[in-house]
Amino acid sequence: MTLSLRRPTSALLALVAALALGLTTVLTTLTAGPASAHDRLLTSDPADGAQLATPPTAITLTFNTEPLPVEPQVVVTDSAGTVVTQGAPAIDGTTATLALDPAVALGGDTYSVAWRVVSSDGHPIEGTFAFTVAAQPEAPATEEPATDDATPEETATAELSTDASDADASAGSDTPTEDAAAEGDGSSSLVPVLAGLGALVVAAAVVVVLVLRRRGAGTDDAAHDPED
């Protein structure tokens, strides 16, 4: 009688244990299935905890599957919590890349990157990582060339004045001096005087010759006079 009661009890316990194990397996499968379907970040560039000598040119995220291009976001902050740069990364396959503006100065600090994308199954996923950039040497200051504030009209006037001065200098070098001009004028004024003197000398010579001839003629006539 006692044996017949124990056998059904053992079989019942075994059945309950089997049902409990099956139920646990089903629950584990149902809860683990959707979670494993989400995309996850495989690598980042810069890597989490990286020590960089020079600032990166981009933030690159690589996932195990292709995330959806639905409002992806990357935000970079410094150690004080100030947003350095942010934007929507470009998604290409399993990679999301945010190019950094060269004008953004990174260096001498630790930076945190917060990212968010939409998984291929439609669920948003997000995460954070950090990297450090060494202090960068300051670029030497360059002196700006002096600018000419003169207006176009002033510039044209100055050029005309310069050209006129050059022309006057050239003309002055070819023009005789005042002394030379005075000497030339004096020489030309003496020419008529000299010509007049020459004419008087010639006229005087002619007169002398005529007088001498007349005297000679009178002498000859006196010598042939019969009365003498």
PDB file of C-alpha atoms in Angstrom:
ATOM      1  CA  MET A   1       0.000   0.000   0.000  1.00  0.00           C
ATOM      2  CA  THR A   2       2.819   2.322   0.901  1.00  0.00           C
ATOM      3  CA  LEU A   3       4.776   1.498  -2.280  1.00  0.00           C
ATOM      4  CA  SER A   4       1.817   2.245  -4.504  1.00  0.00           C
ATOM      5  CA  LEU A   5       1.494   5.743  -3.046  1.00  0.00           C
ATOM      6  CA  ARG A   6       5.208   6.618  -3.508  1.00  0.00           C
ATOM      7  CA  ARG A   7       5.394   5.707  -7.172  1.00  0.00           C
ATOM      8  CA  PRO A   8       2.789   8.218  -8.385  1.00  0.00           C
ATOM      9  CA  THR A   9       4.399  10.929  -6.235  1.00  0.00           C
ATOM     10  CA  SER A  10       7.846  10.431  -7.810  1.00  0.00           C
ATOM     11  CA  ALA A  11       6.401  10.478 -11.307  1.00  0.00           C
ATOM     12  CA  LEU A  12       4.546  13.681 -10.549  1.00  0.00           C
ATOM     13  CA  LEU A  13       7.667  15.389  -9.257  1.00  0.00           C
ATOM     14  CA  ALA A  14       9.609  14.377 -12.345  1.00  0.00           C
ATOM     15  CA  LEU A  15       6.881  15.790 -14.566  1.00  0.00           C
ATOM     16  CA  VAL A  16       6.830  19.075 -12.692  1.00  0.00           C
ATOM     17  CA  ALA A  17      10.625  19.367 -12.940  1.00  0.00           C
ATOM     18  CA  ALA A  18      10.518  18.726 -16.673  1.00  0.00           C
ATOM     19  CA  LEU A  19       7.820  21.377 -17.180  1.00  0.00           C
ATOM     20  CA  ALA A  20       9.779  23.909 -15.136  1.00  0.00           C
ATOM     21  CA  LEU A  21      12.950  23.292 -17.162  1.00  0.00           C
ATOM     22  CA  GLY A  22      11.076  23.670 -20.418  1.00  0.00           C
ATOM     23  CA  LEU A  23       9.436  26.880 -19.270  1.00  0.00           C
ATOM     24  CA  THR A  24      12.797  28.313 -18.200  1.00  0.00           C
ATOM     25  CA  THR A  25      14.317  27.497 -21.578  1.00  0.00           C
ATOM     26  CA  VAL A  26      11.434  29.160 -23.423  1.00  0.00           C
ATOM     27  CA  LEU A  27      11.639  32.292 -21.277  1.00  0.00           C
ATOM     28  CA  THR A  28      15.403  32.521 -21.762  1.00  0.00           C
ATOM     29  CA  THR A  29      15.049  32.194 -25.504  1.00  0.00           C
ATOM     30  CA  LEU A  30      12.301  34.818 -25.701  1.00  0.00           C
ATOM     31  CA  THR A  31      14.180  37.374 -23.620  1.00  0.00           C
ATOM     32  CA  ALA A  32      17.591  36.795 -25.197  1.00  0.00           C
ATOM     33  CA  GLY A  33      16.371  36.788 -28.810  1.00  0.00           C
ATOM     34  CA  PRO A  34      15.349  40.482 -29.160  1.00  0.00           C
ATOM     35  CA  ALA A  35      18.351  41.735 -27.152  1.00  0.00           C
ATOM     36  CA  SER A  36      20.868  39.960 -29.374  1.00  0.00           C
ATOM     37  CA  ALA A  37      19.214  41.415 -32.470  1.00  0.00           C
ATOM     38  CA  HIS A  38      20.293  45.023 -31.594  1.00  0.00           C
ATOM     39  CA  ASP A  39      23.342  46.523 -33.292  1.00  0.00           C
ATOM     40  CA  ARG A  40      26.377  47.067 -31.094  1.00  0.00           C
ATOM     41  CA  LEU A  41      29.536  49.108 -31.416  1.00  0.00           C
ATOM     42  CA  LEU A  42      32.554  47.019 -32.335  1.00  0.00           C
ATOM     43  CA  THR A  43      35.339  49.627 -32.540  1.00  0.00           C
ATOM     44  CA  SER A  44      35.850  53.384 -32.500  1.00  0.00           C
ATOM     45  CA  ASP A  45      38.553  55.650 -33.871  1.00  0.00           C
ATOM     46  CA  PRO A  46      39.941  57.132 -31.671  1.00  0.00           C
ATOM     47  CA  ALA A  47      39.660  54.094 -29.425  1.00  0.00           C
ATOM     48  CA  ASP A  48      38.306  54.352 -25.917  1.00  0.00           C
ATOM     49  CA  GLY A  49      41.133  55.581 -23.650  1.00  0.00           C
ATOM     50  CA  ALA A  50      43.480  56.432 -26.543  1.00  0.00           C
ATOM     51  CA  GLN A  51      46.375  58.865 -25.922  1.00  0.00           C
ATOM     52  CA  LEU A  52      46.848  60.926 -29.091  1.00  0.00           C
ATOM     53  CA  ALA A  53      49.834  63.110 -29.960  1.00  0.00           C
ATOM     54  CA  THR A  54      47.850  65.058 -32.559  1.00  0.00           C
ATOM     55  CA  PRO A  55      44.111  65.857 -32.800  1.00  0.00           C
ATOM     56  CA  PRO A  56      41.985  63.401 -34.793  1.00  0.00           C
ATOM     57  CA  THR A  57      40.458  64.487 -38.070  1.00  0.00           C
ATOM     58  CA  ALA A  58      37.258  62.462 -37.604  1.00  0.00           C
ATOM     59  CA  ILE A  59      35.268  60.326 -35.175  1.00  0.00           C
ATOM     60  CA  THR A  60      34.623  56.899 -36.704  1.00  0.00           C
ATOM     61  CA  LEU A  61      32.234  54.277 -35.266  1.00  0.00           C
ATOM     62  CA  THR A  62      32.071  50.716 -36.585  1.00  0.00           C
ATOM     63  CA  PHE A  63      29.065  48.475 -35.747  1.00  0.00           C
ATOM     64  CA  ASN A  64      28.397  44.765 -36.172  1.00  0.00           C
ATOM     65  CA  THR A  65      25.507  45.457 -38.567  1.00  0.00           C
ATOM     66  CA  GLU A  66      24.376  48.415 -40.640  1.00  0.00           C
ATOM     67  CA  PRO A  67      22.584  51.043 -38.532  1.00  0.00           C
ATOM     68  CA  LEU A  68      19.715  52.986 -40.034  1.00  0.00           C
ATOM     69  CA  PRO A  69      20.457  56.544 -41.256  1.00  0.00           C
ATOM     70  CA  VAL A  70      17.809  57.965 -38.941  1.00  0.00           C
ATOM     71  CA  GLU A  71      19.010  61.014 -36.981  1.00  0.00           C
ATOM     72  CA  PRO A  72      22.427  59.697 -35.931  1.00  0.00           C
ATOM     73  CA  GLN A  73      24.243  61.981 -33.497  1.00  0.00           C
ATOM     74  CA  VAL A  74      27.793  62.430 -32.179  1.00  0.00           C
ATOM     75  CA  VAL A  75      28.679  64.986 -29.472  1.00  0.00           C
ATOM     76  CA  VAL A  76      32.257  65.737 -28.369  1.00  0.00           C
ATOM     77  CA  THR A  77      32.790  67.529 -25.017  1.00  0.00           C
ATOM     78  CA  ASP A  78      35.934  68.558 -23.155  1.00  0.00           C
ATOM     79  CA  SER A  79      36.807  67.769 -19.532  1.00  0.00           C
ATOM     80  CA  ALA A  80      34.782  70.767 -18.340  1.00  0.00           C
ATOM     81  CA  GLY A  81      31.652  69.440 -20.058  1.00  0.00           C
ATOM     82  CA  THR A  82      31.697  72.093 -22.768  1.00  0.00           C
ATOM     83  CA  VAL A  83      30.526  70.914 -26.176  1.00  0.00           C
ATOM     84  CA  VAL A  84      33.468  71.192 -28.564  1.00  0.00           C
ATOM     85  CA  THR A  85      31.694  69.938 -31.668  1.00  0.00           C
ATOM     86  CA  GLN A  86      28.636  67.932 -32.595  1.00  0.00           C
ATOM     87  CA  GLY A  87      26.830  66.754 -35.681  1.00  0.00           C
ATOM     88  CA  ALA A  88      25.225  63.932 -37.615  1.00  0.00           C
ATOM     89  CA  PRO A  89      27.772  61.329 -38.755  1.00  0.00           C
ATOM     90  CA  ALA A  90      27.665  60.004 -42.296  1.00  0.00           C
ATOM     91  CA  ILE A  91      26.653  56.341 -42.339  1.00  0.00           C
ATOM     92  CA  ASP A  92      28.294  54.100 -44.933  1.00  0.00           C
ATOM     93  CA  GLY A  93      27.504  50.425 -44.400  1.00  0.00           C
ATOM     94  CA  THR A  94      28.486  49.504 -40.865  1.00  0.00           C
ATOM     95  CA  THR A  95      30.523  52.691 -40.357  1.00  0.00           C
ATOM     96  CA  ALA A  96      29.382  56.084 -39.071  1.00  0.00           C
ATOM     97  CA  THR A  97      31.893  58.940 -39.509  1.00  0.00           C
ATOM     98  CA  LEU A  98      31.797  62.517 -38.214  1.00  0.00           C
ATOM     99  CA  ALA A  99      34.468  64.712 -39.838  1.00  0.00           C
ATOM    100  CA  LEU A 100      35.966  67.264 -37.433  1.00  0.00           C
ATOM    101  CA  ASP A 101      36.353  70.868 -38.484  1.00  0.00           C
ATOM    102  CA  PRO A 102      40.088  71.773 -38.670  1.00  0.00           C
ATOM    103  CA  ALA A 103      39.216  75.104 -37.061  1.00  0.00           C
ATOM    104  CA  VAL A 104      38.157  73.281 -33.881  1.00  0.00           C
ATOM    105  CA  ALA A 105      41.217  73.270 -31.632  1.00  0.00           C
ATOM    106  CA  LEU A 106      41.676  69.966 -29.801  1.00  0.00           C
ATOM    107  CA  GLY A 107      44.650  69.471 -27.554  1.00  0.00           C
ATOM    108  CA  GLY A 108      45.868  69.378 -23.982  1.00  0.00           C
ATOM    109  CA  ASP A 109      42.649  67.829 -22.657  1.00  0.00           C
ATOM    110  CA  THR A 110      40.510  64.694 -22.356  1.00  0.00           C
ATOM    111  CA  TYR A 111      37.463  64.529 -24.582  1.00  0.00           C
ATOM    112  CA  SER A 112      34.290  62.455 -24.242  1.00  0.00           C
ATOM    113  CA  VAL A 113      32.300  61.224 -27.219  1.00  0.00           C
ATOM    114  CA  ALA A 114      28.598  60.446 -26.862  1.00  0.00           C
ATOM    115  CA  TRP A 115      26.989  58.705 -29.815  1.00  0.00           C
ATOM    116  CA  ARG A 116      23.499  57.582 -30.755  1.00  0.00           C
ATOM    117  CA  VAL A 117      22.236  55.633 -33.794  1.00  0.00           C
ATOM    118  CA  VAL A 118      19.155  53.628 -34.710  1.00  0.00           C
ATOM    119  CA  SER A 119      19.745  49.884 -34.856  1.00  0.00           C
ATOM    120  CA  SER A 120      18.864  47.899 -37.954  1.00  0.00           C
ATOM    121  CA  ASP A 121      15.871  46.493 -36.063  1.00  0.00           C
ATOM    122  CA  GLY A 122      14.595  50.016 -35.413  1.00  0.00           C
ATOM    123  CA  HIS A 123      15.710  50.332 -31.780  1.00  0.00           C
ATOM    124  CA  PRO A 124      17.968  53.268 -30.821  1.00  0.00           C
ATOM    125  CA  ILE A 125      21.309  52.415 -29.274  1.00  0.00           C
ATOM    126  CA  GLU A 126      23.865  54.753 -27.718  1.00  0.00           C
ATOM    127  CA  GLY A 127      27.140  54.824 -25.835  1.00  0.00           C
ATOM    128  CA  THR A 128      30.150  56.884 -24.790  1.00  0.00           C
ATOM    129  CA  PHE A 129      33.950  56.670 -24.878  1.00  0.00           C
ATOM    130  CA  ALA A 130      36.851  59.046 -24.220  1.00  0.00           C
ATOM    131  CA  PHE A 131      40.295  59.904 -25.562  1.00  0.00           C
ATOM    132  CA  THR A 132      43.085  62.338 -24.686  1.00  0.00           C
ATOM    133  CA  VAL A 133      44.986  64.717 -26.969  1.00  0.00           C
ATOM    134  CA  ALA A 134      48.421  66.083 -26.021  1.00  0.00           C
ATOM    135  CA  ALA A 135      48.994  69.824 -25.855  1.00  0.00           C
ATOM    136  CA  GLN A 136      49.799  71.251 -29.267  1.00  0.00           C
ATOM    137  CA  PRO A 137      52.599  73.810 -29.936  1.00  0.00           C
ATOM    138  CA  GLU A 138      51.386  77.292 -30.670  1.00  0.00           C
ATOM    139  CA  ALA A 139      51.746  78.430 -34.263  1.00  0.00           C
ATOM    140  CA  PRO A 140      54.121  81.393 -34.688  1.00  0.00           C
ATOM    141  CA  ALA A 141      52.338  84.670 -35.199  1.00  0.00           C
ATOM    142  CA  THR A 142      52.638  86.043 -38.708  1.00  0.00           C
ATOM    143  CA  GLU A 143      52.736  89.755 -39.398  1.00  0.00           C
ATOM    144  CA  GLU A 144      50.090  90.910 -41.782  1.00  0.00           C
ATOM    145  CA  PRO A 145      51.408  92.929 -44.722  1.00  0.00           C
ATOM    146  CA  ALA A 146      50.692  96.639 -44.543  1.00  0.00           C
ATOM    147  CA  THR A 147      47.740  97.601 -46.650  1.00  0.00           C
ATOM    148  CA  ASP A 148      47.563 100.746 -48.752  1.00  0.00           C
ATOM    149  CA  ASP A 149      44.486 102.678 -47.702  1.00  0.00           C
ATOM    150  CA  ALA A 150      44.772 105.181 -50.567  1.00  0.00           C
ATOM    151  CA  THR A 151      41.713 105.464 -52.765  1.00  0.00           C
ATOM    152  CA  PRO A 152      41.948 104.728 -56.512  1.00  0.00           C
ATOM    153  CA  GLU A 153      41.590 108.457 -57.222  1.00  0.00           C
ATOM    154  CA  GLU A 154      44.496 109.328 -54.908  1.00  0.00           C
ATOM    155  CA  THR A 155      46.622 106.597 -56.454  1.00  0.00           C
ATOM    156  CA  ALA A 156      45.919 107.863 -59.993  1.00  0.00           C
ATOM    157  CA  THR A 157      46.751 111.463 -58.946  1.00  0.00           C
ATOM    158  CA  ALA A 158      50.029 110.365 -57.393  1.00  0.00           C
ATOM    159  CA  GLU A 159      50.961 108.448 -60.545  1.00  0.00           C
ATOM    160  CA  LEU A 160      50.187 111.480 -62.740  1.00  0.00           C
ATOM    161  CA  SER A 161      52.316 113.729 -60.490  1.00  0.00           C
ATOM    162  CA  THR A 162      55.199 111.280 -60.703  1.00  0.00           C
ATOM    163  CA  ASP A 163      54.930 111.112 -64.506  1.00  0.00           C
ATOM    164  CA  ALA A 164      54.850 114.935 -64.750  1.00  0.00           C
ATOM    165  CA  SER A 165      57.931 115.259 -62.541  1.00  0.00           C
ATOM    166  CA  ASP A 166      59.789 112.726 -64.666  1.00  0.00           C
ATOM    167  CA  ALA A 167      58.801 114.585 -67.830  1.00  0.00           C
ATOM    168  CA  ASP A 168      59.995 117.923 -66.396  1.00  0.00           C
ATOM    169  CA  ALA A 169      63.279 116.366 -65.365  1.00  0.00           C
ATOM    170  CA  SER A 170      63.775 114.905 -68.840  1.00  0.00           C
ATOM    171  CA  ALA A 171      62.961 118.221 -70.512  1.00  0.00           C
ATOM    172  CA  GLY A 172      65.272 120.092 -68.165  1.00  0.00           C
ATOM    173  CA  SER A 173      68.180 117.839 -69.006  1.00  0.00           C
ATOM    174  CA  ASP A 174      67.802 118.604 -72.731  1.00  0.00           C
ATOM    175  CA  THR A 175      67.190 122.411 -72.427  1.00  0.00           C
ATOM    176  CA  PRO A 176      70.262 124.744 -72.389  1.00  0.00           C
ATOM    177  CA  THR A 177      70.871 126.684 -69.225  1.00  0.00           C
ATOM    178  CA  GLU A 178      69.951 130.355 -68.859  1.00  0.00           C
ATOM    179  CA  ASP A 179      73.625 131.355 -69.126  1.00  0.00           C
ATOM    180  CA  ALA A 180      74.046 129.469 -72.378  1.00  0.00           C
ATOM    181  CA  ALA A 181      70.836 131.014 -73.699  1.00  0.00           C
ATOM    182  CA  ALA A 182      72.071 134.466 -72.712  1.00  0.00           C
ATOM    183  CA  GLU A 183      75.377 133.854 -74.423  1.00  0.00           C
ATOM    184  CA  GLY A 184      73.596 132.695 -77.568  1.00  0.00           C
ATOM    185  CA  ASP A 185      71.389 135.782 -77.586  1.00  0.00           C
ATOM    186  CA  GLY A 186      74.435 138.084 -77.146  1.00  0.00           C
ATOM    187  CA  SER A 187      76.272 136.504 -80.051  1.00  0.00           C
ATOM    188  CA  SER A 188      73.303 136.817 -82.349  1.00  0.00           C
ATOM    189  CA  SER A 189      72.808 140.492 -81.388  1.00  0.00           C
ATOM    190  CA  LEU A 190      76.473 141.318 -82.299  1.00  0.00           C
ATOM    191  CA  VAL A 191      76.092 140.029 -85.843  1.00  0.00           C
ATOM    192  CA  PRO A 192      74.152 143.068 -87.175  1.00  0.00           C
ATOM    193  CA  VAL A 193      76.563 145.450 -85.449  1.00  0.00           C
ATOM    194  CA  LEU A 194      79.574 143.762 -86.973  1.00  0.00           C
ATOM    195  CA  ALA A 195      77.880 143.722 -90.376  1.00  0.00           C
ATOM    196  CA  GLY A 196      77.187 147.465 -90.121  1.00  0.00           C
ATOM    197  CA  LEU A 197      80.780 148.207 -89.155  1.00  0.00           C
ATOM    198  CA  GLY A 198      81.974 146.151 -92.089  1.00  0.00           C
ATOM    199  CA  ALA A 199      79.728 148.069 -94.437  1.00  0.00           C
ATOM    200  CA  LEU A 200      81.063 151.416 -93.104  1.00  0.00           C
ATOM    201  CA  VAL A 201      84.644 150.269 -93.542  1.00  0.00           C
ATOM    202  CA  VAL A 202      83.933 149.241 -97.125  1.00  0.00           C
ATOM    203  CA  ALA A 203      82.157 152.534 -97.836  1.00  0.00           C
ATOM    204  CA  ALA A 204      85.055 154.509 -96.318  1.00  0.00           C
ATOM    205  CA  ALA A 205      87.523 152.578 -98.427  1.00  0.00           C
ATOM    206  CA  VAL A 206      85.532 153.342-101.578  1.00  0.00           C
ATOM    207  CA  VAL A 207      85.410 157.026-100.688  1.00  0.00           C
ATOM    208  CA  VAL A 208      89.144 157.110-100.077  1.00  0.00           C
ATOM    209  CA  VAL A 209      89.803 155.426-103.404  1.00  0.00           C
ATOM    210  CA  LEU A 210      87.568 157.913-105.247  1.00  0.00           C
ATOM    211  CA  VAL A 211      89.215 160.875-103.553  1.00  0.00           C
ATOM    212  CA  LEU A 212      92.649 159.613-104.403  1.00  0.00           C
ATOM    213  CA  ARG A 213      91.652 159.104-108.015  1.00  0.00           C
ATOM    214  CA  ARG A 214      90.307 162.610-108.307  1.00  0.00           C
ATOM    215  CA  ARG A 215      93.440 164.123-106.843  1.00  0.00           C
ATOM    216  CA  GLY A 216      95.535 162.073-109.215  1.00  0.00           C
ATOM    217  CA  ALA A 217      93.464 163.257-112.152  1.00  0.00           C
ATOM    218  CA  GLY A 218      93.875 166.936-111.091  1.00  0.00           C
ATOM    219  CA  THR A 219      97.620 166.584-110.822  1.00  0.00           C
ATOM    220  CA  ASP A 220      97.898 165.140-114.302  1.00  0.00           C
ATOM    221  CA  ASP A 221      95.832 167.988-115.744  1.00  0.00           C
ATOM    222  CA  ALA A 222      98.067 170.577-114.100  1.00  0.00           C
ATOM    223  CA  ALA A 223     101.167 168.940-115.474  1.00  0.00           C
ATOM    224  CA  HIS A 224      99.920 169.114-119.067  1.00  0.00           C
ATOM    225  CA  ASP A 225      98.723 172.773-118.885  1.00  0.00           C
ATOM    226  CA  PRO A 226     100.566 174.863-121.690  1.00  0.00           C
ATOM    227  CA  GLU A 227     100.529 177.985-119.671  1.00  0.00           C
ATOM    228  CA  ASP A 228     102.908 176.437-117.187  1.00  0.00           C
TER     229      ASP A 228
END
